CSV table of C-alpha atoms and ligand atoms in Angstrom, one decimal:
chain,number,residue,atom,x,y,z
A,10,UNK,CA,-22.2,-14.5,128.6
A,11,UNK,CA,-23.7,-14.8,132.2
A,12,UNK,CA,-22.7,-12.6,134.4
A,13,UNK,CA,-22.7,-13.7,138.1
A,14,UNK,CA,-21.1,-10.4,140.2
A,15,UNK,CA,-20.1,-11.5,144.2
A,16,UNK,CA,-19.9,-9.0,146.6
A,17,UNK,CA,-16.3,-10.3,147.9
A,18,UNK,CA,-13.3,-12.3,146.7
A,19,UNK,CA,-14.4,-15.3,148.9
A,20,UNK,CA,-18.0,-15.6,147.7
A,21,UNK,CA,-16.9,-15.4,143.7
A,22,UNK,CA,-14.5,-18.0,144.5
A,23,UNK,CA,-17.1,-20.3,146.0
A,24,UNK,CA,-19.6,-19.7,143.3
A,25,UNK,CA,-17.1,-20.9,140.5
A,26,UNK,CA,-16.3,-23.2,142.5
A,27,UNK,CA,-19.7,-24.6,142.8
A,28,UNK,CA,-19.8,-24.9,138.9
A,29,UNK,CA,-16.5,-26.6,139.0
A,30,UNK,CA,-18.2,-29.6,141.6
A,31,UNK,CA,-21.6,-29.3,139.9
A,32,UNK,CA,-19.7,-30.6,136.8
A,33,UNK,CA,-17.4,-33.3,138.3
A,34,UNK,CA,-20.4,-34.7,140.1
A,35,UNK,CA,-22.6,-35.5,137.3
A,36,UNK,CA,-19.3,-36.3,134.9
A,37,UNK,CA,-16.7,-37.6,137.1
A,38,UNK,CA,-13.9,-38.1,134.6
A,39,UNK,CA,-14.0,-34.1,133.3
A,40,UNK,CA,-10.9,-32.8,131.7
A,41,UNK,CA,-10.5,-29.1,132.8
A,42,UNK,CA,-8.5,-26.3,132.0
A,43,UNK,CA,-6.7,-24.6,134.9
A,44,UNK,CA,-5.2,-21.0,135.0
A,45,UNK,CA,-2.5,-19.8,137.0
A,46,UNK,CA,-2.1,-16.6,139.1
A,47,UNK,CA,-3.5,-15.2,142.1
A,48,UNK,CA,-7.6,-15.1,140.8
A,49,UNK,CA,-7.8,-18.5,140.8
A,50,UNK,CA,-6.3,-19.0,144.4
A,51,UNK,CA,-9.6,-18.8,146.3
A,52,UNK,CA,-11.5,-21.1,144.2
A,53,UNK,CA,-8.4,-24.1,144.4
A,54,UNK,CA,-8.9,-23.3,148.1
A,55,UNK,CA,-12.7,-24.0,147.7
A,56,UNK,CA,-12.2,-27.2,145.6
A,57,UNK,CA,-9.4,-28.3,148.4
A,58,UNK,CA,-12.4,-28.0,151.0
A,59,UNK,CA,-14.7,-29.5,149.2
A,60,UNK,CA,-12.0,-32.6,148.6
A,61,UNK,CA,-11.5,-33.1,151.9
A,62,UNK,CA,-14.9,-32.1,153.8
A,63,UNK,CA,-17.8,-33.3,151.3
A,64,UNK,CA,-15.4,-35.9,149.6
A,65,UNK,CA,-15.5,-34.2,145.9
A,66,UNK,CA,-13.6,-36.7,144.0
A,67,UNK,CA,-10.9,-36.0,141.4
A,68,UNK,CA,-9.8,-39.3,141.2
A,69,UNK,CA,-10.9,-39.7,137.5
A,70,UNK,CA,-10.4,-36.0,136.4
A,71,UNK,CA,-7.7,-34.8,133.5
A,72,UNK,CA,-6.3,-31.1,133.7
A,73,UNK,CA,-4.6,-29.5,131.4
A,74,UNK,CA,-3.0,-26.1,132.4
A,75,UNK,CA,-3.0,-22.7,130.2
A,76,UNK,CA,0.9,-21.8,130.3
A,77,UNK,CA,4.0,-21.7,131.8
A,78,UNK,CA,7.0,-19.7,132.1
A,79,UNK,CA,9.5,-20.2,129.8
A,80,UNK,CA,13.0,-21.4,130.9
A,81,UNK,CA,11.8,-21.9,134.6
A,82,UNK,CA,12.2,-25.5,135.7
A,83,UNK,CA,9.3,-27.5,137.4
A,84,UNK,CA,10.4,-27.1,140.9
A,85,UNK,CA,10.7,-23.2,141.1
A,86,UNK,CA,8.9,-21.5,143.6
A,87,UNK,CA,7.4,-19.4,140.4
A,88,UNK,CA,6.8,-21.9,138.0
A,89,UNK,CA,3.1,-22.6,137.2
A,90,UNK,CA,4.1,-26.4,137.9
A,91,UNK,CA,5.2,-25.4,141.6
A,92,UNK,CA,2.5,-23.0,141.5
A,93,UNK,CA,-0.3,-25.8,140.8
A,94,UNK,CA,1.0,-28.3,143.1
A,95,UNK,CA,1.0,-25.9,146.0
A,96,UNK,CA,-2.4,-24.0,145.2
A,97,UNK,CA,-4.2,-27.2,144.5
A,98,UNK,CA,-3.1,-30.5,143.3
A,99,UNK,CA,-1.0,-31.8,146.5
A,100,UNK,CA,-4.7,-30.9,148.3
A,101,UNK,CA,-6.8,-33.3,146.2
A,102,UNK,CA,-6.9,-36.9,144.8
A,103,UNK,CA,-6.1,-36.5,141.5
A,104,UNK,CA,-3.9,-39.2,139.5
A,105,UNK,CA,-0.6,-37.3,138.9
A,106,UNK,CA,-0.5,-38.6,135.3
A,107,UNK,CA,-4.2,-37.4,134.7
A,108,UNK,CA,-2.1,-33.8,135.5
A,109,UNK,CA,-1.0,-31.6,132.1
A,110,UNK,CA,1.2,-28.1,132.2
A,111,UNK,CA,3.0,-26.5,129.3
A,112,UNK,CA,7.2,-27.7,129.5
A,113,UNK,CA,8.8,-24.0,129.8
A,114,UNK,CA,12.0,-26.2,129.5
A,115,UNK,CA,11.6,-27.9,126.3
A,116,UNK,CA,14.3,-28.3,123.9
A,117,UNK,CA,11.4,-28.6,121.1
A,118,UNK,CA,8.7,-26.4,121.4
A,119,UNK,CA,7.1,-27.0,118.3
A,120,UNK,CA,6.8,-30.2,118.7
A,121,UNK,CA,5.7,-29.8,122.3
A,122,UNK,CA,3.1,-27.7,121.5
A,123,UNK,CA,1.3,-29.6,118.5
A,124,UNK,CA,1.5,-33.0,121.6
A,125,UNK,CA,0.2,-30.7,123.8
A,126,UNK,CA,-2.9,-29.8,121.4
A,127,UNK,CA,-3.3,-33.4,120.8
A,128,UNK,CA,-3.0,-34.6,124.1
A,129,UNK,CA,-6.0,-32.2,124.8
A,130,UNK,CA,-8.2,-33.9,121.9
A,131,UNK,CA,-7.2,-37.5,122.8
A,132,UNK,CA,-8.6,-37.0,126.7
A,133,UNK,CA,-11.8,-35.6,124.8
A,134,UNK,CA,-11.1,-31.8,124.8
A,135,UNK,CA,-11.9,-30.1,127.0
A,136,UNK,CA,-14.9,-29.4,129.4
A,137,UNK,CA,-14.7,-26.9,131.2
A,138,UNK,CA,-11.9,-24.1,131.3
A,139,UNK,CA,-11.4,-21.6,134.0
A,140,UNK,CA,-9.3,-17.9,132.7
A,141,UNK,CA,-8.0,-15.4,134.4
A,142,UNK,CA,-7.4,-12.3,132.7
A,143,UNK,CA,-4.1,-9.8,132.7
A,144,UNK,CA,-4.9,-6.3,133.3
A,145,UNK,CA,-4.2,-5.9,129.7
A,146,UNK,CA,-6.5,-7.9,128.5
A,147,UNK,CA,-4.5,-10.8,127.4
A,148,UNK,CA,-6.0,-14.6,128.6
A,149,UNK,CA,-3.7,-17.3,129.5
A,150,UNK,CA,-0.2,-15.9,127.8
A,151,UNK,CA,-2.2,-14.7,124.6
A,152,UNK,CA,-1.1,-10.8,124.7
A,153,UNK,CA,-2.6,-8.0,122.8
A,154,UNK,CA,-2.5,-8.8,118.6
A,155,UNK,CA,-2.3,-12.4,119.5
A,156,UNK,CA,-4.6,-14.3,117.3
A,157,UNK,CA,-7.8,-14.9,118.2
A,158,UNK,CA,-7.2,-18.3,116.2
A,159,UNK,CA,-3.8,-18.8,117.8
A,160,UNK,CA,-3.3,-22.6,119.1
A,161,UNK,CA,-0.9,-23.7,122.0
A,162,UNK,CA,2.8,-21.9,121.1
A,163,UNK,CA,5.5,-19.7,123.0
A,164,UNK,CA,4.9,-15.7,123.4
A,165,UNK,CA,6.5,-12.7,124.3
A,166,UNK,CA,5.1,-11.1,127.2
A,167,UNK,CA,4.0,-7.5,127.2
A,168,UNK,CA,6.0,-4.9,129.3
A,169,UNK,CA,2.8,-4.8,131.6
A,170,UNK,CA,3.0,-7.8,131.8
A,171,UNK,CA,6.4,-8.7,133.1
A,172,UNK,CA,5.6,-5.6,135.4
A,173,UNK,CA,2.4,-7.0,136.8
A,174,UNK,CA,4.1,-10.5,137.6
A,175,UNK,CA,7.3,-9.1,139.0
A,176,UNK,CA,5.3,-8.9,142.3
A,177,UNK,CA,5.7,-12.3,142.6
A,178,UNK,CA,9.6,-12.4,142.0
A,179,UNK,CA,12.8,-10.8,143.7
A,180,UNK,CA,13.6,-8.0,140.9
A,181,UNK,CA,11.5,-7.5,137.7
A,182,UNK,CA,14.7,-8.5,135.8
A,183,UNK,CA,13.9,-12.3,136.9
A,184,UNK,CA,10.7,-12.4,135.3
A,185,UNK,CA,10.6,-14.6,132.3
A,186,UNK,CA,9.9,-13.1,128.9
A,187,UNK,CA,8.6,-15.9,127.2
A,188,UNK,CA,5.4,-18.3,128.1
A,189,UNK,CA,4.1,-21.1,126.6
A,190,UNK,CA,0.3,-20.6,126.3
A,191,UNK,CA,-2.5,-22.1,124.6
A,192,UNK,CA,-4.0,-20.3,122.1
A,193,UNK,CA,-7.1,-18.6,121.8
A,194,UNK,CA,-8.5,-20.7,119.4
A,195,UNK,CA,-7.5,-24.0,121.8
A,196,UNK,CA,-9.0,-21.9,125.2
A,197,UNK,CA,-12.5,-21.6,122.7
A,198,UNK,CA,-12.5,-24.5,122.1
A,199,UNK,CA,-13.6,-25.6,125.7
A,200,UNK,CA,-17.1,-26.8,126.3
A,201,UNK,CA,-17.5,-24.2,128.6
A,202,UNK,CA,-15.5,-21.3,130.2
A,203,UNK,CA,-15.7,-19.2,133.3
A,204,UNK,CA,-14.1,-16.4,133.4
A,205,UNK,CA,-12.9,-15.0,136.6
A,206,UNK,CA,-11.6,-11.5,137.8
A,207,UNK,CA,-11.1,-9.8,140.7
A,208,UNK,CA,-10.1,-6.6,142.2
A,209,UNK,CA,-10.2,-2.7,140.9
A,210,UNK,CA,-7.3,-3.3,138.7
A,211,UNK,CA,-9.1,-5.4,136.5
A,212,UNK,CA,-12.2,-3.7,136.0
A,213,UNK,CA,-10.6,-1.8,132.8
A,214,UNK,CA,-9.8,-4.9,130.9
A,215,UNK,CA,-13.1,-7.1,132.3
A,216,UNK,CA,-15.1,-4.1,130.9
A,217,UNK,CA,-13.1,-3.9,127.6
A,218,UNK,CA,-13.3,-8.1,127.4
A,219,UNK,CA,-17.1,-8.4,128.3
A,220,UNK,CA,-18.4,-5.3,126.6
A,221,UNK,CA,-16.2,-4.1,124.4
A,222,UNK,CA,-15.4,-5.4,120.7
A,223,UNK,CA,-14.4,-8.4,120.3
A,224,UNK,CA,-10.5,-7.6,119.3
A,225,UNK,CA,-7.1,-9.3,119.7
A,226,UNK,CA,-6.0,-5.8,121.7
A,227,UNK,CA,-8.1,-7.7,124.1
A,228,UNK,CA,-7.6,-11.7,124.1
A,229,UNK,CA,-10.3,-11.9,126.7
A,230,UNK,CA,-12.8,-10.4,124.6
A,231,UNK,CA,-12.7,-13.1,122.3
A,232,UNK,CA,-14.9,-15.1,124.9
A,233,UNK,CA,-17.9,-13.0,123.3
A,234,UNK,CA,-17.9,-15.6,120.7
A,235,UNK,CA,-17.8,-18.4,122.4
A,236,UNK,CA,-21.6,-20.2,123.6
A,237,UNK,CA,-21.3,-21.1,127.0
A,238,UNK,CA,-19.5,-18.7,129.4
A,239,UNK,CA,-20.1,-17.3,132.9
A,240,UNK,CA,-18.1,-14.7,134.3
A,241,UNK,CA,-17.0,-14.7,138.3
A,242,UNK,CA,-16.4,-11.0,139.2
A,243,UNK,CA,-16.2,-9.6,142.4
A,244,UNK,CA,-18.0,-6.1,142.7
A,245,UNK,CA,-14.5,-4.2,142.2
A,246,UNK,CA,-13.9,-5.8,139.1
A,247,UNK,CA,-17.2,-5.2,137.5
A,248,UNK,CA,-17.3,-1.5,138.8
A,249,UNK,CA,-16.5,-0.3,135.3
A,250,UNK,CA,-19.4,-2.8,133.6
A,251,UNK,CA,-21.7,-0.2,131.6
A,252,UNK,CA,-24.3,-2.7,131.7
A,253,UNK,CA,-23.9,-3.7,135.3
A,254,UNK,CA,-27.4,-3.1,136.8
A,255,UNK,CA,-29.0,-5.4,133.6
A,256,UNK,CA,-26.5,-8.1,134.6
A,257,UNK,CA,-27.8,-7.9,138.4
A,258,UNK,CA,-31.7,-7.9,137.3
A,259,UNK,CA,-31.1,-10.6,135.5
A,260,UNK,CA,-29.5,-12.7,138.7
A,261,UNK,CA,-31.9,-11.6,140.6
A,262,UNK,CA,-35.0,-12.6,138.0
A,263,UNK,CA,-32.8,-16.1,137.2
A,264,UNK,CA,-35.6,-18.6,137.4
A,265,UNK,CA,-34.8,-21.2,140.5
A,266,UNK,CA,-33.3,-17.8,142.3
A,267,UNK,CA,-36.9,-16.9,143.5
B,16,LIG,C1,-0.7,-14.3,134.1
B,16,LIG,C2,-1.3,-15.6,133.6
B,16,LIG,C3,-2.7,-15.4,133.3
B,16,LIG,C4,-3.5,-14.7,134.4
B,16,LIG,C5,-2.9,-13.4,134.6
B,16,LIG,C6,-3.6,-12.6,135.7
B,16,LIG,O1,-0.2,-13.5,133.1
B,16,LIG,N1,-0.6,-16.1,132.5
B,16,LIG,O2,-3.3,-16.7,133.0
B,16,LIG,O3,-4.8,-14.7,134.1
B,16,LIG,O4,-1.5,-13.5,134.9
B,16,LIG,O5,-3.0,-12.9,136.9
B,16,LIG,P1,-3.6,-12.6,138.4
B,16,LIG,O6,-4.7,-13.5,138.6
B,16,LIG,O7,-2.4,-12.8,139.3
B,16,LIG,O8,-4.0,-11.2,138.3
């Protein structure tokens, strides 16, 4: 895993975003995997810039999103559909039906969920997928114990879960319980990840998902296995990195960074 460590919010954001333009200018018609929450924020502001300043075109790109809340229609303020179109879709050019998001109101999730996976492998798979990570560990909606093997289905949140999303909602009570995620196996199976994470809060579970064993207690760290991934952290989430001084030799050595 690379490890790129920013010294704020801001510059992490722009560097993924850089990778995220780097890719749609030498392969235009990308599919990506977007996340939700408030880590990817900064770098769907970056990409907005981009769009409208220096004309990066999405005209041609696919995105499928991680998860959704179950039982929260399209259009509310907390859905992940809302969620996308404020954060970043109504800012760029892309085709609304190049757009993908898990239904949190489908009457058959099953059957959602397998058209969802293939969906994902008739655009091509996909090439790129950007992850958040929960502060316990979990990716996408894929909570501790999940399988590391697990495809696109519904979950129970965690407690912590529920508790560290209720900021975003009137009264905890109102938080869903559910969410319809992909899998682990379906986020590894990305060409290439970056993982992003930000903040003091999450520099138990990045250190646990980039350093620790690879376990389903920690979804995240199942990105250990997986060839090509860079990690965005800003320097509060990588305070607890064990290894952090190698990881910051080795951006400083990178060839081309000289
Ligand atoms: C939610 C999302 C995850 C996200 C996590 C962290 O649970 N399902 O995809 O990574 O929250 O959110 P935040 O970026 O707001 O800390």
């Amino acid at each position: 895993m690379e490890i790129i460590i920013s010294d704020t919010y801001e510059e992490m954001s722009k560097a993924a975003a850089r990778a995220v333009a780097r890719l749609l200018n030498s392969k235009p018609n990308a599919v990506l995997g977007l996340p939700t929450g408030s880590t990817p924020v900064g770098v769907y502001k970056e990409l907005a810039r981009m769009h409208k300043n220096e004309g990066l075109d999405f005209s041609r790109v696919t995105t499928f999103n991680m998860d959704e809340y179950v039982g929260l229609p399209k259009d509310h303020s907390q859905s992940y559909h809302y969620f996308m179109q404020e954060n970043l879709f109504k800012h760029i050019n892309i085709p609304p039906q190049n757009i993908y998001i898990p239904s949190g109101t489908t009457d058959n999730a099953d059957a959602f969920c397998a058209w969802y996976e293939q969906r994902i492998e008739e655009c091509g798979g996909i090439d790129m997928q950007l992850a958040g990570v929960g502060s316990d560990g979990h990716i996408a909606f894929n909570e501790p114990t999940s399988s590391l093997g697990s495809r696109t289905r519904i979950k129970t949140l965690a407690r912590s879960t529920i508790e560290d999303n209720a900021r975003f909602f009137e009264k905890v009570e109102d938080v869903p319980i559910y969410g319809i995620t992909m899998g682990v196996g379906t986020i590894l199976d990305a060409r290439k990840i970056l993982f992003l994470a930000n903040g003091a809060n999450k520099a138990d579970a990045v250190a646990k998902a980039i350093e620790g064993p690879v376990t389903s207690m920690i979804t995240a760290s199942a990105l250990q296995l997986h060839p090509d991934v860079t990690a965005y952290l800003d320097r509060e989430a990588a305070s607890k990195l064990e290894m952090r001084e190698y990881y910051e030799w080795i951006q400083a050595k990178k060839l081309g960074n000289n």
